[in-house]
Amino acid sequence: HAEAFKEKEDTTAQLNLDQTFLANLQAKCSESETEFDQRVKDRLEEISAVEDTIKILNDDEAFANFDKTVNSFLQLDESTLNQDRLRRATGVLMQAAASTGAPELALLTTRAQLDTFSKVKEEIDKMIAQLKKQQADEIAHRDWCIEELAANKRETEAGYDAKTSLETKLADLEKTIGYLTNEIDATTAAVAEMQEQMKRASENREAENADYQQTVTDQRMTQMILKKALARMKQVYALLQQEPGAPHIETSGNHTDAGNGPARFTKYEKHAGGSKVLAMLETVIADSQKTEDEAIRSEQEAQSMYENFMKDSNKAIITYTEKLTSMKGSLGAAKEDQAISKSDLKATMVELSDLHDTSGNLHKSCDFIMNTFTDRQAARSAEMDALAEAKSILSGMK
């Protein structure tokens, strides 16, 4: 209930305000309507008075009287006014000619005193048109100068950037070419050295193999001879070491004739030096065999080392050859790039020279305009203002 009561109070207050506003508005509208009616009435009275005045002035009698009195006064006043306006117009032109230094204004000042006013005004119109065209042409030339000088500056800066970039690139290419040339020379020398080492290794291997073949042949020949000698010695010593045979039957004999009885030997003993000879031969044969075995082993090791050396050398030569091919390709590309960059640098220098000449010509054509543009525009505007003022003064003349 409290909220509803509060809402009712707010609505009542708003209603009172609206009723007060409506009453004020009705009173104001009533006053405005009264005022408007009075203003319409006053304006109609003014119009009626003006219409009556025009009728009085347009009456034939009035016109006849005006010809005798008012027109003569007007002619005298107009002549005096024309002279005054002429002096004012020539004064304006002379002041403008003195301040701007324009000879055309001084000439026009003289002509204004001699020619008819209509011719002077026509001349003023022509001069104003020419000055406006000069203003527009100068603005266009100024804008062209700004654009061309800016474009020349941008192109010159871009040209010098290109020149610096090309010079840096050429320096880098020079280093690259020098590095690749040295690497190619070093790699070529390394390949040649490897090939020379392989040639020497082949020659040494051939000589070592020949020595090996000779050594094996000699040792085997020695062993064959010694084995034959050993076999022969063993054969001899084998017969000598057999037991003696059965004794013969004794026959008659005396102290001077042995008869038919065989001689009797003492018991056979082994020769003490025979075993040493056999042992020596066997030792020599064993040493020869050992020498042969060592020669074969050394030959196999040497041959294996030779084959590995040749295999590694061939792999290295293939790697170096591929490297040489790659470096020679890179060297050719670098030299081609160097030639193109030198040509580009030469063209850039020519372009910069042309841009410098263009800049000089632009400054010859534009510096005076750019430096005096504001003053020239202001002076020309002053001329046009003076001419317009003079024409305005003269426009009141018949």
Short mmCIF file of C-alpha atoms in Angstrom, two decimals:
data_model
loop_
_atom_site.label_atom_id
_atom_site.label_comp_id
_atom_site.label_asym_id
_atom_site.label_seq_id
_atom_site.Cartn_x
_atom_site.Cartn_y
_atom_site.Cartn_z
CA HIS A 1 0.00 0.00 0.00
CA ALA A 2 2.84 2.40 0.78
CA GLU A 3 4.30 1.86 -2.69
CA ALA A 4 0.92 2.46 -4.36
CA PHE A 5 0.38 5.60 -2.30
CA LYS A 6 3.82 6.87 -3.33
CA GLU A 7 3.11 6.15 -6.99
CA LYS A 8 -0.21 8.05 -6.70
CA GLU A 9 1.57 11.11 -5.21
CA ASP A 10 4.11 11.08 -8.08
CA THR A 11 1.36 10.82 -10.68
CA THR A 12 -0.61 13.67 -9.07
CA ALA A 13 2.50 15.89 -9.00
CA GLN A 14 3.23 15.14 -12.66
CA LEU A 15 -0.39 15.93 -13.57
CA ASN A 16 -0.20 19.30 -11.83
CA LEU A 17 2.99 20.12 -13.71
CA ASP A 18 1.41 19.16 -17.04
CA GLN A 19 -1.67 21.27 -16.34
CA THR A 20 0.52 24.28 -15.44
CA PHE A 21 2.55 23.83 -18.65
CA LEU A 22 -0.67 23.63 -20.74
CA ALA A 23 -2.06 26.80 -19.18
CA ASN A 24 1.19 28.71 -19.85
CA LEU A 25 1.28 27.44 -23.41
CA GLN A 26 -2.32 28.53 -24.10
CA ALA A 27 -1.62 32.00 -22.68
CA LYS A 28 1.51 32.37 -24.77
CA CYS A 29 -0.21 31.21 -27.94
CA SER A 30 -3.00 33.69 -27.31
CA GLU A 31 -0.48 36.54 -26.94
CA SER A 32 1.42 35.44 -30.08
CA GLU A 33 -1.78 35.33 -32.10
CA THR A 34 -2.70 38.88 -31.00
CA GLU A 35 0.80 40.13 -31.81
CA PHE A 36 0.73 38.44 -35.22
CA ASP A 37 -2.58 40.02 -36.13
CA GLN A 38 -1.21 43.47 -35.19
CA ARG A 39 1.95 42.90 -37.29
CA VAL A 40 -0.15 41.89 -40.32
CA LYS A 41 -2.27 45.00 -39.93
CA ASP A 42 0.81 47.29 -39.69
CA ARG A 43 2.44 45.66 -42.75
CA LEU A 44 -0.70 46.10 -44.84
CA GLU A 45 -0.77 49.80 -43.91
CA GLU A 46 2.92 50.15 -44.99
CA ILE A 47 2.20 48.48 -48.31
CA SER A 48 -0.76 50.73 -48.93
CA ALA A 49 1.34 53.85 -48.19
CA VAL A 50 4.12 52.70 -50.58
CA GLU A 51 1.58 52.04 -53.34
CA ASP A 52 0.13 55.55 -52.89
CA THR A 53 3.62 57.08 -53.01
CA ILE A 54 4.46 55.23 -56.24
CA LYS A 55 1.22 56.49 -57.83
CA ILE A 56 2.08 60.06 -56.86
CA LEU A 57 5.63 59.82 -58.26
CA ASN A 58 4.48 58.14 -61.49
CA ASP A 59 1.97 60.90 -62.24
CA ASP A 60 2.62 62.78 -65.56
CA GLU A 61 2.74 66.12 -63.83
CA ALA A 62 5.33 64.86 -61.40
CA PHE A 63 7.50 63.56 -64.25
CA ALA A 64 7.30 66.88 -66.12
CA ASN A 65 8.28 68.78 -63.01
CA PHE A 66 11.13 66.38 -62.25
CA ASP A 67 12.63 67.00 -65.71
CA LYS A 68 12.89 70.69 -64.91
CA THR A 69 14.23 70.46 -61.40
CA VAL A 70 15.50 67.18 -59.97
CA ASN A 71 17.23 65.78 -63.13
CA SER A 72 19.41 68.87 -63.55
CA PHE A 73 20.52 68.56 -59.96
CA LEU A 74 21.23 64.85 -60.45
CA GLN A 75 23.33 65.48 -63.56
CA LEU A 76 25.48 68.00 -61.74
CA ASP A 77 25.87 65.70 -58.79
CA GLU A 78 26.66 62.71 -61.07
CA SER A 79 29.45 64.56 -62.91
CA THR A 80 31.02 65.55 -59.61
CA LEU A 81 30.62 61.98 -58.35
CA ASN A 82 32.23 60.56 -61.50
CA GLN A 83 35.28 62.76 -61.07
CA ASP A 84 35.57 61.72 -57.48
CA ARG A 85 35.27 58.07 -58.35
CA LEU A 86 37.88 58.41 -61.11
CA ARG A 87 40.32 59.94 -58.66
CA ARG A 88 39.64 57.15 -56.17
CA ALA A 89 40.03 54.43 -58.83
CA THR A 90 43.30 55.83 -60.20
CA GLY A 91 44.55 56.27 -56.64
CA VAL A 92 43.88 52.63 -55.89
CA LEU A 93 45.61 51.54 -59.12
CA MET A 94 48.62 53.81 -58.54
CA GLN A 95 49.01 52.57 -54.96
CA ALA A 96 48.82 48.96 -56.13
CA ALA A 97 51.33 49.62 -58.92
CA ALA A 98 53.75 51.19 -56.45
CA SER A 99 53.42 48.38 -53.89
CA THR A 100 53.57 45.46 -56.35
CA GLY A 101 55.87 47.00 -58.95
CA ALA A 102 53.58 45.78 -61.74
CA PRO A 103 54.03 47.97 -64.87
CA GLU A 104 50.66 46.82 -66.21
CA LEU A 105 48.88 48.60 -63.32
CA ALA A 106 50.81 51.82 -63.95
CA LEU A 107 49.87 51.67 -67.64
CA LEU A 108 46.27 50.97 -66.73
CA THR A 109 46.29 53.99 -64.40
CA THR A 110 47.26 56.22 -67.34
CA ARG A 111 44.67 54.65 -69.62
CA ALA A 112 41.97 55.13 -66.96
CA GLN A 113 42.53 58.88 -67.24
CA LEU A 114 42.37 58.86 -71.06
CA ASP A 115 40.05 56.07 -72.20
CA THR A 116 36.37 55.69 -71.63
CA PHE A 117 35.31 53.95 -68.48
CA SER A 118 33.88 50.95 -70.34
CA LYS A 119 37.23 50.26 -72.04
CA VAL A 120 39.08 50.58 -68.75
CA LYS A 121 36.69 48.12 -67.11
CA GLU A 122 37.16 45.71 -70.01
CA GLU A 123 40.92 46.02 -69.61
CA ILE A 124 40.55 45.42 -65.89
CA ASP A 125 38.55 42.24 -66.59
CA LYS A 126 41.23 41.04 -69.01
CA MET A 127 43.99 41.73 -66.50
CA ILE A 128 42.09 39.97 -63.71
CA ALA A 129 41.55 36.96 -65.99
CA GLN A 130 45.25 36.90 -66.89
CA LEU A 131 46.26 37.21 -63.25
CA LYS A 132 43.92 34.39 -62.26
CA LYS A 133 45.40 32.22 -65.00
CA GLN A 134 48.91 33.12 -63.83
CA GLN A 135 47.90 32.24 -60.28
CA ALA A 136 46.52 28.87 -61.40
CA ASP A 137 49.50 28.15 -63.66
CA GLU A 138 51.93 29.03 -60.88
CA ILE A 139 50.07 26.82 -58.40
CA ALA A 140 50.10 23.97 -60.93
CA HIS A 141 53.81 24.54 -61.56
CA ARG A 142 54.46 24.64 -57.81
CA ASP A 143 52.55 21.38 -57.32
CA TRP A 144 54.43 19.80 -60.25
CA CYS A 145 57.74 20.92 -58.74
CA ILE A 146 56.84 19.45 -55.35
CA GLU A 147 55.81 16.16 -56.93
CA GLU A 148 58.80 15.92 -59.27
CA LEU A 149 61.34 16.92 -56.64
CA ALA A 150 59.86 14.39 -54.20
CA ALA A 151 59.88 11.69 -56.89
CA ASN A 152 63.47 12.56 -57.81
CA LYS A 153 64.46 12.39 -54.16
CA ARG A 154 62.77 9.01 -53.71
CA GLU A 155 64.35 7.59 -56.86
CA THR A 156 67.75 8.99 -55.90
CA GLU A 157 67.55 7.48 -52.42
CA ALA A 158 66.43 4.16 -53.92
CA GLY A 159 69.30 4.40 -56.42
CA TYR A 160 71.87 4.95 -53.68
CA ASP A 161 70.35 2.10 -51.67
CA ALA A 162 70.67 -0.13 -54.73
CA LYS A 163 74.24 1.08 -55.26
CA THR A 164 75.19 0.25 -51.67
CA SER A 165 73.47 -3.12 -51.89
CA LEU A 166 75.21 -3.98 -55.17
CA GLU A 167 78.61 -2.88 -53.84
CA THR A 168 78.12 -5.05 -50.75
CA LYS A 169 76.99 -7.94 -52.92
CA LEU A 170 80.01 -7.56 -55.21
CA ALA A 171 82.35 -7.53 -52.20
CA ASP A 172 80.72 -10.71 -50.90
CA LEU A 173 80.91 -12.31 -54.34
CA GLU A 174 84.58 -11.35 -54.59
CA LYS A 175 85.24 -13.13 -51.29
CA THR A 176 83.17 -16.13 -52.39
CA ILE A 177 84.98 -16.38 -55.71
CA GLY A 178 88.36 -16.13 -53.97
CA TYR A 179 87.38 -18.77 -51.42
CA LEU A 180 86.00 -21.16 -54.06
CA THR A 181 89.04 -20.67 -56.28
CA ASN A 182 91.40 -21.48 -53.39
CA GLU A 183 89.29 -24.48 -52.37
CA ILE A 184 89.18 -25.78 -55.95
CA ASP A 185 92.96 -25.41 -56.26
CA ALA A 186 93.53 -27.11 -52.90
CA THR A 187 91.11 -29.95 -53.67
CA THR A 188 92.61 -30.46 -57.13
CA ALA A 189 96.07 -30.59 -55.57
CA ALA A 190 94.80 -33.07 -52.96
CA VAL A 191 93.37 -35.32 -55.70
CA ALA A 192 96.63 -35.12 -57.63
CA GLU A 193 98.59 -35.97 -54.48
CA MET A 194 96.31 -38.95 -53.77
CA GLN A 195 96.72 -40.20 -57.32
CA GLU A 196 100.49 -39.85 -56.96
CA GLN A 197 100.41 -41.73 -53.66
CA MET A 198 98.29 -44.45 -55.26
CA LYS A 199 100.78 -44.69 -58.11
CA ARG A 200 103.70 -44.99 -55.70
CA ALA A 201 101.80 -47.52 -53.59
CA SER A 202 101.17 -49.63 -56.71
CA GLU A 203 104.83 -49.46 -57.65
CA ASN A 204 105.90 -50.35 -54.12
CA ARG A 205 103.37 -53.17 -53.99
CA GLU A 206 104.65 -54.52 -57.26
CA ALA A 207 108.24 -54.41 -56.02
CA GLU A 208 107.29 -55.98 -52.67
CA ASN A 209 105.38 -58.73 -54.45
CA ALA A 210 108.37 -59.42 -56.70
CA ASP A 211 110.60 -59.67 -53.61
CA TYR A 212 108.02 -61.96 -52.03
CA GLN A 213 107.90 -64.22 -55.08
CA GLN A 214 111.68 -64.40 -55.19
CA THR A 215 111.92 -65.08 -51.46
CA VAL A 216 109.35 -67.88 -51.57
CA THR A 217 110.97 -69.40 -54.64
CA ASP A 218 114.41 -69.26 -53.05
CA GLN A 219 113.21 -70.69 -49.75
CA ARG A 220 111.29 -73.47 -51.39
CA MET A 221 114.28 -74.31 -53.60
CA THR A 222 116.49 -74.32 -50.50
CA GLN A 223 114.07 -76.54 -48.67
CA MET A 224 113.92 -78.97 -51.60
CA ILE A 225 117.70 -79.23 -51.82
CA LEU A 226 118.11 -79.56 -48.10
CA LYS A 227 115.37 -82.16 -47.91
CA LYS A 228 117.12 -84.20 -50.62
CA ALA A 229 120.41 -83.88 -48.77
CA LEU A 230 118.75 -84.83 -45.51
CA ALA A 231 117.11 -87.83 -47.10
CA ARG A 232 120.41 -88.93 -48.57
CA MET A 233 122.20 -88.49 -45.28
CA LYS A 234 119.52 -90.40 -43.47
CA GLN A 235 119.83 -93.19 -46.03
CA VAL A 236 123.59 -93.47 -45.54
CA TYR A 237 123.42 -93.36 -41.79
CA ALA A 238 120.68 -95.93 -41.81
CA LEU A 239 122.95 -98.49 -43.64
CA LEU A 240 125.90 -97.82 -41.40
CA GLN A 241 123.85 -98.29 -38.32
CA GLN A 242 122.75 -101.89 -39.28
CA GLU A 243 124.25 -104.95 -37.25
CA PRO A 244 127.20 -106.93 -38.91
CA GLY A 245 126.36 -110.25 -40.81
CA ALA A 246 127.18 -113.90 -39.83
CA PRO A 247 130.91 -114.77 -39.66
CA HIS A 248 132.50 -116.77 -42.50
CA ILE A 249 133.73 -120.41 -42.00
CA GLU A 250 137.36 -120.40 -41.20
CA THR A 251 139.70 -122.19 -43.71
CA SER A 252 143.30 -123.17 -43.61
CA GLY A 253 145.79 -120.43 -43.25
CA ASN A 254 149.14 -119.63 -41.72
CA HIS A 255 151.09 -116.74 -40.69
CA THR A 256 151.83 -115.67 -44.25
CA ASP A 257 148.55 -116.68 -45.96
CA ALA A 258 145.22 -115.88 -44.69
CA GLY A 259 143.58 -118.71 -46.52
CA ASN A 260 139.92 -118.41 -47.44
CA GLY A 261 138.73 -117.14 -44.09
CA PRO A 262 137.24 -113.64 -44.01
CA ALA A 263 138.88 -110.89 -42.09
CA ARG A 264 137.39 -110.26 -38.73
CA PHE A 265 136.26 -106.67 -37.86
CA THR A 266 136.01 -105.16 -34.56
CA LYS A 267 132.48 -104.14 -33.30
CA TYR A 268 130.95 -101.13 -35.38
CA GLU A 269 130.32 -97.90 -33.48
CA LYS A 270 127.99 -94.93 -34.70
CA HIS A 271 129.80 -91.86 -36.07
CA ALA A 272 129.44 -89.15 -33.45
CA GLY A 273 129.14 -86.21 -36.03
CA GLY A 274 126.37 -87.71 -38.14
CA SER A 275 123.54 -86.81 -35.85
CA LYS A 276 124.73 -83.20 -35.68
CA VAL A 277 124.71 -82.91 -39.44
CA LEU A 278 121.21 -84.27 -39.64
CA ALA A 279 120.06 -81.95 -36.88
CA MET A 280 121.68 -79.00 -38.62
CA LEU A 281 119.97 -79.80 -41.90
CA GLU A 282 116.61 -80.15 -40.19
CA THR A 283 117.16 -76.81 -38.40
CA VAL A 284 118.04 -75.06 -41.64
CA ILE A 285 115.00 -76.56 -43.34
CA ALA A 286 112.78 -75.41 -40.46
CA ASP A 287 114.28 -71.93 -40.60
CA SER A 288 113.68 -71.79 -44.34
CA GLN A 289 110.08 -72.90 -43.85
CA LYS A 290 109.65 -70.29 -41.16
CA THR A 291 111.10 -67.62 -43.46
CA GLU A 292 108.68 -68.72 -46.19
CA ASP A 293 105.73 -68.58 -43.80
CA GLU A 294 106.72 -65.09 -42.59
CA ALA A 295 107.10 -63.93 -46.19
CA ILE A 296 103.62 -65.25 -47.04
CA ARG A 297 102.11 -63.61 -43.96
CA SER A 298 103.84 -60.31 -44.68
CA GLU A 299 102.71 -60.49 -48.28
CA GLN A 300 99.11 -61.05 -47.23
CA GLU A 301 99.22 -58.16 -44.76
CA ALA A 302 100.88 -55.87 -47.29
CA GLN A 303 98.34 -56.83 -49.96
CA SER A 304 95.43 -56.21 -47.56
CA MET A 305 96.84 -52.83 -46.54
CA TYR A 306 97.41 -51.96 -50.20
CA GLU A 307 93.85 -52.89 -51.15
CA ASN A 308 92.39 -50.90 -48.22
CA PHE A 309 94.57 -47.92 -49.09
CA MET A 310 93.49 -48.03 -52.73
CA LYS A 311 89.83 -48.44 -51.73
CA ASP A 312 89.95 -45.51 -49.27
CA SER A 313 91.88 -43.39 -51.75
CA ASN A 314 89.32 -44.07 -54.49
CA LYS A 315 86.47 -43.14 -52.13
CA ALA A 316 88.28 -39.94 -51.16
CA ILE A 317 88.90 -39.09 -54.81
CA ILE A 318 85.20 -39.66 -55.62
CA THR A 319 84.22 -37.39 -52.70
CA TYR A 320 86.72 -34.74 -53.76
CA THR A 321 85.56 -35.01 -57.38
CA GLU A 322 81.93 -34.46 -56.36
CA LYS A 323 83.07 -31.55 -54.19
CA LEU A 324 85.01 -30.10 -57.12
CA THR A 325 81.96 -30.40 -59.38
CA SER A 326 79.79 -28.62 -56.82
CA MET A 327 82.36 -25.89 -56.16
CA LYS A 328 82.97 -25.32 -59.87
CA GLY A 329 79.21 -24.97 -60.36
CA SER A 330 79.03 -22.52 -57.46
CA LEU A 331 82.05 -20.64 -58.83
CA GLY A 332 80.44 -20.36 -62.26
CA ALA A 333 77.19 -19.11 -60.73
CA ALA A 334 79.09 -16.62 -58.56
CA LYS A 335 81.02 -15.28 -61.57
CA GLU A 336 77.81 -14.99 -63.57
CA ASP A 337 76.13 -13.20 -60.67
CA GLN A 338 79.19 -10.97 -60.38
CA ALA A 339 78.98 -10.02 -64.05
CA ILE A 340 75.26 -9.25 -63.74
CA SER A 341 75.82 -7.24 -60.55
CA LYS A 342 78.61 -5.24 -62.20
CA SER A 343 76.29 -4.50 -65.11
CA ASP A 344 73.50 -3.52 -62.69
CA LEU A 345 75.88 -1.29 -60.75
CA LYS A 346 77.01 0.42 -63.94
CA ALA A 347 73.37 0.98 -64.95
CA THR A 348 72.59 2.27 -61.44
CA MET A 349 75.47 4.75 -61.63
CA VAL A 350 74.19 5.99 -65.00
CA GLU A 351 70.69 6.30 -63.53
CA LEU A 352 72.03 8.23 -60.54
CA SER A 353 73.90 10.55 -62.88
CA ASP A 354 70.68 11.14 -64.85
CA LEU A 355 68.76 11.72 -61.62
CA HIS A 356 71.42 14.22 -60.52
CA ASP A 357 71.10 16.08 -63.82
CA THR A 358 67.31 15.99 -63.54
CA SER A 359 67.54 17.32 -59.99
CA GLY A 360 69.71 20.20 -61.20
CA ASN A 361 67.25 21.07 -63.94
CA LEU A 362 64.33 20.82 -61.52
CA HIS A 363 66.01 23.17 -59.08
CA LYS A 364 66.74 25.63 -61.89
CA SER A 365 63.08 25.53 -62.87
CA CYS A 366 61.58 25.33 -59.41
CA ASP A 367 63.79 27.02 -56.82
CA PHE A 368 62.69 30.57 -57.70
CA ILE A 369 59.02 29.56 -57.81
CA MET A 370 59.25 27.59 -54.58
CA ASN A 371 61.18 30.27 -52.71
CA THR A 372 59.00 33.20 -53.84
CA PHE A 373 55.68 31.38 -54.23
CA THR A 374 53.97 32.89 -51.19
CA ASP A 375 55.13 36.45 -51.96
CA ARG A 376 54.24 36.15 -55.65
CA GLN A 377 50.82 34.76 -54.88
CA ALA A 378 50.19 37.51 -52.33
CA ALA A 379 51.38 40.24 -54.75
CA ARG A 380 49.21 38.89 -57.54
CA SER A 381 46.24 38.64 -55.18
CA ALA A 382 46.86 42.26 -54.19
CA GLU A 383 46.86 43.24 -57.87
CA MET A 384 43.57 41.44 -58.43
CA ASP A 385 42.07 43.01 -55.32
CA ALA A 386 43.17 46.46 -56.48
CA LEU A 387 41.76 45.86 -59.94
CA ALA A 388 38.49 44.59 -58.49
CA GLU A 389 38.29 47.59 -56.20
CA ALA A 390 39.02 49.97 -59.09
CA LYS A 391 36.37 48.31 -61.21
CA SER A 392 33.93 48.47 -58.33
CA ILE A 393 34.60 52.19 -58.02
CA LEU A 394 34.23 52.75 -61.77
CA SER A 395 31.10 50.63 -62.02
CA GLY A 396 29.00 53.50 -60.67
CA MET A 397 29.87 55.65 -63.75
CA LYS A 398 27.74 55.92 -66.93
#
